[in-house]
Coordinates of C-alpha atoms in Angstrom, one line a residue:
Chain V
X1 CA 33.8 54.9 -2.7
X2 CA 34.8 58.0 -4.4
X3 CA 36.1 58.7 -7.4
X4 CA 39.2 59.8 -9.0
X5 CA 38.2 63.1 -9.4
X6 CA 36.8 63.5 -6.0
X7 CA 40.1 62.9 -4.2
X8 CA 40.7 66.5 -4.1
X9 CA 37.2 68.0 -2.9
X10 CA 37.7 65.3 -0.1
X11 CA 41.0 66.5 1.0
X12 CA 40.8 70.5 0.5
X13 CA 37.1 69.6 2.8
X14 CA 39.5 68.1 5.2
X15 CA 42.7 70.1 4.9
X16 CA 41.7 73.7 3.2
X17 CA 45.9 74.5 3.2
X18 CA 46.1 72.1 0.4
X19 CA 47.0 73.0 -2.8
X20 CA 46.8 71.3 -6.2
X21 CA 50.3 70.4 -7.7
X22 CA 51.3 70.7 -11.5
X23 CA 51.2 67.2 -12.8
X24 CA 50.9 65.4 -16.2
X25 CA 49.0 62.2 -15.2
X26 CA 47.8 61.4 -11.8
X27 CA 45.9 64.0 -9.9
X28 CA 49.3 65.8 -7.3
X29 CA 48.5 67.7 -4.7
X30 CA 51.0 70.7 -1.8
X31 CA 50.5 70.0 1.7
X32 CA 51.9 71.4 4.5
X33 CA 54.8 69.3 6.2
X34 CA 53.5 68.8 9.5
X35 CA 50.1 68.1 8.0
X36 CA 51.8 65.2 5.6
X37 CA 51.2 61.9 7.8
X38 CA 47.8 63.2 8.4
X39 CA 46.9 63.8 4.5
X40 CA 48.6 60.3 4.0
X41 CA 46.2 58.5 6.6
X42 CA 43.2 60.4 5.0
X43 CA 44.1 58.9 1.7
X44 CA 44.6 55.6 2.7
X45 CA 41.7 55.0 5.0
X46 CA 39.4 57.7 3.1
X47 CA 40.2 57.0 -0.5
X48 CA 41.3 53.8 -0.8
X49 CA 44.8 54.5 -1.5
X50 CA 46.2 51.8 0.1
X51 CA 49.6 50.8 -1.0
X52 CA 52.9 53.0 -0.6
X53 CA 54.6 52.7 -4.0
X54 CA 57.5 55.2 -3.6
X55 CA 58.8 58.2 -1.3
X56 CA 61.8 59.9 -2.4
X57 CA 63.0 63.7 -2.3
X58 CA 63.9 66.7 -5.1
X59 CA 66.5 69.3 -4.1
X60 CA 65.4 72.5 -5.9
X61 CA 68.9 73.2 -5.6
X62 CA 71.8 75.4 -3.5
X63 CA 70.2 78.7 -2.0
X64 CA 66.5 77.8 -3.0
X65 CA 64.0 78.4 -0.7
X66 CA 62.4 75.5 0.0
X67 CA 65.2 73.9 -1.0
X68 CA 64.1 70.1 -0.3
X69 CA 60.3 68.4 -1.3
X70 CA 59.4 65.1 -0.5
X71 CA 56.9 63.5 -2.5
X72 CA 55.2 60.1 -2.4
X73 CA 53.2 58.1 -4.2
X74 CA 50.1 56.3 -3.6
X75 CA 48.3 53.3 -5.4
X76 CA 44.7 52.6 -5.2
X77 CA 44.8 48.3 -6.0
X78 CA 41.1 48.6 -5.9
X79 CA 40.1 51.5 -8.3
X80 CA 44.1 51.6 -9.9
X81 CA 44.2 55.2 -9.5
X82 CA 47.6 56.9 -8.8
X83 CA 48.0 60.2 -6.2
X84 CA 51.1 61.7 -5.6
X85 CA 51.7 64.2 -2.4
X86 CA 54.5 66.7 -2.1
X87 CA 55.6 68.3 0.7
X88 CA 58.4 71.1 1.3
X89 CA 60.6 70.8 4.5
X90 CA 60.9 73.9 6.1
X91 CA 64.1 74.3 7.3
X92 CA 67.0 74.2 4.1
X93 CA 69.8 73.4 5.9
X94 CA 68.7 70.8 8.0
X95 CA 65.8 69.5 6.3
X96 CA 63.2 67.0 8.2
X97 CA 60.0 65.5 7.6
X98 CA 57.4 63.5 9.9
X99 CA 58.3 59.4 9.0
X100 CA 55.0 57.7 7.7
X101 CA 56.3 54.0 8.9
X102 CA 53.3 54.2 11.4
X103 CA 51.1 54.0 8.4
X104 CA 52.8 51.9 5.7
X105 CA 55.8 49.6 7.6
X106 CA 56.9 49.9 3.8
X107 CA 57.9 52.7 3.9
X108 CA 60.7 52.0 6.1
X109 CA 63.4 51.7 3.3
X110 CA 61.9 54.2 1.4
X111 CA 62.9 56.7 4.2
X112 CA 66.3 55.1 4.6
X113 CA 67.0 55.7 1.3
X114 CA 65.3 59.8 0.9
X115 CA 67.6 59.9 3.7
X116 CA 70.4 58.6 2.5
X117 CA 70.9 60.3 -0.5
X118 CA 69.0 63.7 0.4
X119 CA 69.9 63.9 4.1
X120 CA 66.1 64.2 4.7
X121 CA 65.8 63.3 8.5
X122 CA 62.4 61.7 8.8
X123 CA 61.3 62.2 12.4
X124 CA 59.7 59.4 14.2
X125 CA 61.8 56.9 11.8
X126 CA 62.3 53.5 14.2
X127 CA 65.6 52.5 12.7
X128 CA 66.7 55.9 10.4
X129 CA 70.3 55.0 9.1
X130 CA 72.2 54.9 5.5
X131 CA 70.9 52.3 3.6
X132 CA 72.8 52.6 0.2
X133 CA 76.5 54.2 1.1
X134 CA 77.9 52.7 3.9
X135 CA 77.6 54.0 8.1
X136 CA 79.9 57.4 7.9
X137 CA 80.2 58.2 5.1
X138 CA 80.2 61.9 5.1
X139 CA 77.7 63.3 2.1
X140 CA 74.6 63.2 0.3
X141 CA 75.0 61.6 -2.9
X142 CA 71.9 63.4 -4.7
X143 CA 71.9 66.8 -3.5
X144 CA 72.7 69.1 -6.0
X145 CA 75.8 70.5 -4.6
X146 CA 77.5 66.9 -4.8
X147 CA 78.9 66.6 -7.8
X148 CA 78.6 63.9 -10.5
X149 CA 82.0 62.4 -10.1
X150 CA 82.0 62.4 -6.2
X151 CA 84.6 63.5 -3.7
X152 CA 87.1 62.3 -1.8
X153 CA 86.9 60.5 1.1
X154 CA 88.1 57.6 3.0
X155 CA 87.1 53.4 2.2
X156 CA 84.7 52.5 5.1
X157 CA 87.2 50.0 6.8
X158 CA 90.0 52.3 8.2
X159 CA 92.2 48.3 8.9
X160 CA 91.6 47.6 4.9
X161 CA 91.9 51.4 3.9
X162 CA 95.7 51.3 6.1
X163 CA 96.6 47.9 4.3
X164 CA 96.0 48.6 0.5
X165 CA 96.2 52.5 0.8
X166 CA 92.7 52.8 -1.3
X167 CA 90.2 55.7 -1.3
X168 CA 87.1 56.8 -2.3
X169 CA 88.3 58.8 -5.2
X170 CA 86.5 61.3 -7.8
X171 CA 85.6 59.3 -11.0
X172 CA 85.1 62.1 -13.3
X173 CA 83.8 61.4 -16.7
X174 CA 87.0 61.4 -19.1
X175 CA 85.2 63.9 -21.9
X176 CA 81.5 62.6 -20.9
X177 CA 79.0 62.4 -20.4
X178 CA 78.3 60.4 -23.6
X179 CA 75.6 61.6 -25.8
X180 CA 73.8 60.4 -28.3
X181 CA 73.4 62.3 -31.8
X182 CA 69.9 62.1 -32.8
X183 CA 69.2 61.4 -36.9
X184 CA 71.7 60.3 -39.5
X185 CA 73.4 57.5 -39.8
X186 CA 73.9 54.9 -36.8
X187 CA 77.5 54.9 -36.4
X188 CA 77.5 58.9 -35.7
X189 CA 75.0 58.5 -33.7
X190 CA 76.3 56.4 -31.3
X191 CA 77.1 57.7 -28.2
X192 CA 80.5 59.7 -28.0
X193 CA 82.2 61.8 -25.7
X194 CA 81.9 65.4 -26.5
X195 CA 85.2 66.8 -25.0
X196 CA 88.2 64.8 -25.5
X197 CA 90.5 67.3 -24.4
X198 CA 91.4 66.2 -21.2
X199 CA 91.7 62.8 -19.4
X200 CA 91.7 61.4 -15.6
X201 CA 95.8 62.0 -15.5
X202 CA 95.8 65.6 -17.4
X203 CA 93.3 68.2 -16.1
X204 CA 90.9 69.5 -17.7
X205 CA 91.8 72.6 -19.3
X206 CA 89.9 75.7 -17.8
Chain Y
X1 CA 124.6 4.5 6.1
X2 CA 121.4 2.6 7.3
X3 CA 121.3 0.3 3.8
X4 CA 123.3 1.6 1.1
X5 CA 122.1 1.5 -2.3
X6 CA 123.9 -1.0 -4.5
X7 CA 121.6 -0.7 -7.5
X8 CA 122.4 2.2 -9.4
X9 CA 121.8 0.9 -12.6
X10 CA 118.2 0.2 -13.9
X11 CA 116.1 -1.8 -11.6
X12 CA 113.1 -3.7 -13.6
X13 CA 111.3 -4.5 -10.2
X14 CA 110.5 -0.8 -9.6
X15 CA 109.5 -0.2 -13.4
X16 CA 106.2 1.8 -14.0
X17 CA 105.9 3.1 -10.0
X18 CA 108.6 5.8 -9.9
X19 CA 109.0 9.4 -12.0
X20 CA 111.6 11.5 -12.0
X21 CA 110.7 14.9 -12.2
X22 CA 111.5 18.4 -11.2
X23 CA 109.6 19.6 -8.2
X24 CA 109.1 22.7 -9.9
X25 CA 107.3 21.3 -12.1
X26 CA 105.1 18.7 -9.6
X27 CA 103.6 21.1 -7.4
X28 CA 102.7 23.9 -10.4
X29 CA 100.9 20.4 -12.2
X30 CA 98.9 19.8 -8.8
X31 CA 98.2 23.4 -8.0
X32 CA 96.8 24.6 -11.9
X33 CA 94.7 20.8 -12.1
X34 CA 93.4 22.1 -9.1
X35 CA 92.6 24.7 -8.6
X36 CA 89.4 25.8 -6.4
X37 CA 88.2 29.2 -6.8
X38 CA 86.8 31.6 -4.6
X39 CA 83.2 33.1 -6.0
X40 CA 83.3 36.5 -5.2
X41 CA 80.3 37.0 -7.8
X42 CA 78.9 40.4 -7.1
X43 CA 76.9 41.3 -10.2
X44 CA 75.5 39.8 -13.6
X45 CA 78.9 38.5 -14.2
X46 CA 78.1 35.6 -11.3
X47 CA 75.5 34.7 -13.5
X48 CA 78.0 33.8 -16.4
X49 CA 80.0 32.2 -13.2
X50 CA 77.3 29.5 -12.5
X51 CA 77.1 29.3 -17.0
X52 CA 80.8 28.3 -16.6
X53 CA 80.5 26.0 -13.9
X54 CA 77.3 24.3 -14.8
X55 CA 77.3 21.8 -17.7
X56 CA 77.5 23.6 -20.9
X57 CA 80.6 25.0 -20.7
X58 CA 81.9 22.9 -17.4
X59 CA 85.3 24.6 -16.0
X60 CA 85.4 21.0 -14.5
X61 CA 87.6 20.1 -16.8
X62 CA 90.5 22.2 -16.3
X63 CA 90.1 21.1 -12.5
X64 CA 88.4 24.3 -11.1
X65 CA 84.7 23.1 -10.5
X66 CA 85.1 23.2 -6.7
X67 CA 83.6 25.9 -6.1
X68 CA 84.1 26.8 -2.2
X69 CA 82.2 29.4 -0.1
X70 CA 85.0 29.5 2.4
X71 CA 87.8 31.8 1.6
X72 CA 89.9 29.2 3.5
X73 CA 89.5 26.4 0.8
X74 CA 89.9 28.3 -2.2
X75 CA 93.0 29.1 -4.1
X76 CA 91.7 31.2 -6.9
X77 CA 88.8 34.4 -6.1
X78 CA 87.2 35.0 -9.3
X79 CA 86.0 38.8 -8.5
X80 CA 82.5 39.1 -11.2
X81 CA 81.3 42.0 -10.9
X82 CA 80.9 45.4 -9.4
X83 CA 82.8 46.5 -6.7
X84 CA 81.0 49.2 -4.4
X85 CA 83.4 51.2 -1.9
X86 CA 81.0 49.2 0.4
X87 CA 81.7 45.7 -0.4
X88 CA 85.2 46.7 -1.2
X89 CA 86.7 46.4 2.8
X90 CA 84.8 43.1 2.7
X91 CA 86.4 41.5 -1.0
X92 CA 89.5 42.4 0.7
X93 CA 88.8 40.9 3.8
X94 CA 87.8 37.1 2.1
X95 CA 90.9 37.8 -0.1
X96 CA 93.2 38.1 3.1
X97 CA 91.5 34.7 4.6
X98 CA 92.8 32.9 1.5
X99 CA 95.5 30.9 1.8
X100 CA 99.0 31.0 -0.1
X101 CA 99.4 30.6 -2.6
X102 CA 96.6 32.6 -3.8
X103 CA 94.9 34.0 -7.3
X104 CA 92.9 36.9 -8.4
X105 CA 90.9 36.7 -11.5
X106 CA 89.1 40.0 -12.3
X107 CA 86.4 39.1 -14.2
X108 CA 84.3 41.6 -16.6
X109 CA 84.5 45.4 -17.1
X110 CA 83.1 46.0 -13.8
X111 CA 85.8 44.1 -11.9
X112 CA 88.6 45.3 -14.0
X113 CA 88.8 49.2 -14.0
X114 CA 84.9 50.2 -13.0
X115 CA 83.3 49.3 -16.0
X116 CA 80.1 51.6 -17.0
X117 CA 79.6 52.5 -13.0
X118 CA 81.6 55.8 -13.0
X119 CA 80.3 57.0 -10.2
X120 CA 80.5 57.7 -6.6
X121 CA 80.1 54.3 -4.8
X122 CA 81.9 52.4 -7.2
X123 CA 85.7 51.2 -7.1
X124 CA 87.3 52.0 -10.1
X125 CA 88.4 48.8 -10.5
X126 CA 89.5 46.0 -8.0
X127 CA 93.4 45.8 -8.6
X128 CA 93.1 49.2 -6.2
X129 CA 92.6 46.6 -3.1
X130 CA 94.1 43.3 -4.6
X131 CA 96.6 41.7 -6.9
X132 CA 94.8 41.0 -9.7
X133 CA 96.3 38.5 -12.2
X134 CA 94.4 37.7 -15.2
X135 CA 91.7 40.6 -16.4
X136 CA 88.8 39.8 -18.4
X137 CA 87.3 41.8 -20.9
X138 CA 83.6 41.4 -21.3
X139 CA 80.1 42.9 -20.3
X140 CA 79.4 40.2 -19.0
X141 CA 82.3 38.2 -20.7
X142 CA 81.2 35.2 -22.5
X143 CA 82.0 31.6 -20.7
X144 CA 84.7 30.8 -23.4
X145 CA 86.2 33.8 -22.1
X146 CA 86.4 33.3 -18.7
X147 CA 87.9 29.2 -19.4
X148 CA 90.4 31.3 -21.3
X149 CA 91.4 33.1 -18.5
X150 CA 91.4 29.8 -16.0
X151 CA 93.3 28.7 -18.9
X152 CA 95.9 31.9 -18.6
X153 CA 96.0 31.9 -15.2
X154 CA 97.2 28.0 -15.1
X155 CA 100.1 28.7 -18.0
X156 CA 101.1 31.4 -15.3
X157 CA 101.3 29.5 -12.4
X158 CA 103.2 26.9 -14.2
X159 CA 106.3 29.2 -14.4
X160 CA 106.2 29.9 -11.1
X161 CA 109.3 28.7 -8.7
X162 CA 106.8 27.3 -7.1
X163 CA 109.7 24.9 -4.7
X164 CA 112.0 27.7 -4.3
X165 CA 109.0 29.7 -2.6
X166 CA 108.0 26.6 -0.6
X167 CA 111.5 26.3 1.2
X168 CA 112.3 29.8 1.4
X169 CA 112.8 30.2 5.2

């Protein structure tokens, strides 16, 4: 078995296109999308990583080129050794990346979800729809574009949405977000809204 | 006249087995001993539910300990906790298989304007889809509070022309 340190001789022997990744802890390595399933199965079968802990998405944001990573996260549950894998989609607009159910059935949900909230079509998904917001619903919660207090849109049941006239409405934080003050005494440094100036009924003025 | 009464006056033999009352007044004392609410628990706030149900605290007493899983049996939905714009359609939904007369408590921050989930998915509170009568404050709400609302709810429904409504044609 090899050891922490050799994970990343063994894959830049296997895969000379990776690169190594910035990273604070665990060793993080760049890969090439369509080599990602690939780099995954080498992991698991190669070095021992053998459990899926998470797969989820960052958008660099609006106009970035490549705009959408997706990373996961392996655990080793024999040697408890971490790796995290990034890889960029390549096209920004409609971004997609090969599924890795084949490997981990796990990572099913996982997918739903970078889905979900990124749009991140995962290719070779068995069953890829929202798992979160509801079938239909028309945006991406966490890309960057999407704004904190959400848009408009329509309640999922058009018979219940007719009946009580509700909506998905904009929640926007009424002088939030609420931050705390670091030092002094407690009760300043509670958290408090730092613009009190406007309110969900009078607009915020510009 | 098939046998006309004769005995207006007081009538020892029927002593103790008849009340006069006003209807008003019967039906609003069956319907607040009884009433059977609807667990619509959605959050942490259903824990505090089962706390008010279970021994402790025991909502049993004010006649509301029935709690039914069918929308058709229950009188009173007790909304605890948050309300996505997913589960909203559905809330709704139960709340329309209810029977009349019906009640809506909203219990906790959550259920009563959005609580700390200002945010995207969550309705901003659930009086946007149903008639809420009695709000609780609370995060969750303490037991006490929520047998203070039962509590509210019942003085409510006691003023309630409750025969007037059950004649109306």
């Amino acid at each position: 078995m090899t050891a922490t340190a050799d994970v990343a001789t063994v894959l830049k022997e296997k895969f000379p296109q990776i690169t190594g990744r910035e990273s604070l802890d665990w060793p993080a390595f760049n890969v090439p999308g369509d080599q990602a399933p690939a780099v995954l199965q080498c992991l698991r079968d190669e070095c021992a990583f053998d459990l899926l802990v998470d797969v989820t998405a960052v958008d660099w944001g609006v106009g970035q080129s490549p705009r959408f990573t997706v990373v996961w996260h392996l655990l080793s549950t024999t040697r408890h050794t971490y790796v995290r894998v990034a890889a960029a989609c390549a096209d920004d607009a409609k971004p997609s990346m090969p599924s890795v159910t084949g490997l981990w059935p796990g990572a099913n949900w996982h997918e739903r979800e970078t889905y979900d909230m990124f749009g991140i079509v995962f290719t070779g998904h068995p069953d890829l729809r929202r798992i979160l917001m509801w079938e239909g619903y028309p945006y991406f919660p966490l890309r960057k574009e999407f704004p904190l207090a959400g848009l408009d849109t329509s309640l999922p049941d058009p018979e219940v949405a007719d009946e009580t006239g509700a909506r998905v409405k904009p929640a926007p934080y009424m002088g939030g977000p609420f931050v705390a003050a670091p030092g002094g005494p407690m009760d300043e440094a509670e958290p408090r809204a730092k613009d009190q100036s406007w309110t969900e009924r009078q607009e915020k003025p510009s | 006249m098939v046998s006309p009464n004769t005995e207006l006056a007081y009538d020892s033999k029927i002593e103790g087995d008849v009340i006069v009352s006003r209807l008003d007044a019967v039906i609003n004392w069956i319907r607040t001993n009884s009433m059977w609410p609807m667990p619509m628990g959605l959050a942490c706030c259903a824990i505090e539910l089962m706390a008010v149900a279970a021994a402790r605290f025991d909502i049993a007493r004010f006649g509301a300990e029935v709690m039914r899983f069918s929308p058709r049996q229950s009188d009173c939905m007790i909304v605890a906790g948050t309300v996505t714009y997913k589960m909203a359609p559905q809330v709704r939904r139960l709340y329309d298989q209810m029977p009349a007369p019906k009640w809506v408590i909203a219990m906790g921050a959550c259920a009563s304007t959005g609580g700390m989930y200002r945010s995207y998915a969550v309705l901003q509170g659930v009086d946007r889809i149903l008639p809420v009568d009695v709000y609780v404050s609370g995060c969750p709400p303490r037991p006490e509070a929520l047998l203070d609302a039962l509590i509210k709810l019942q003085a409510k429904v006691r003023r309630e022309p409750a025969a007037k409504r059950l004649f109306r044609t």
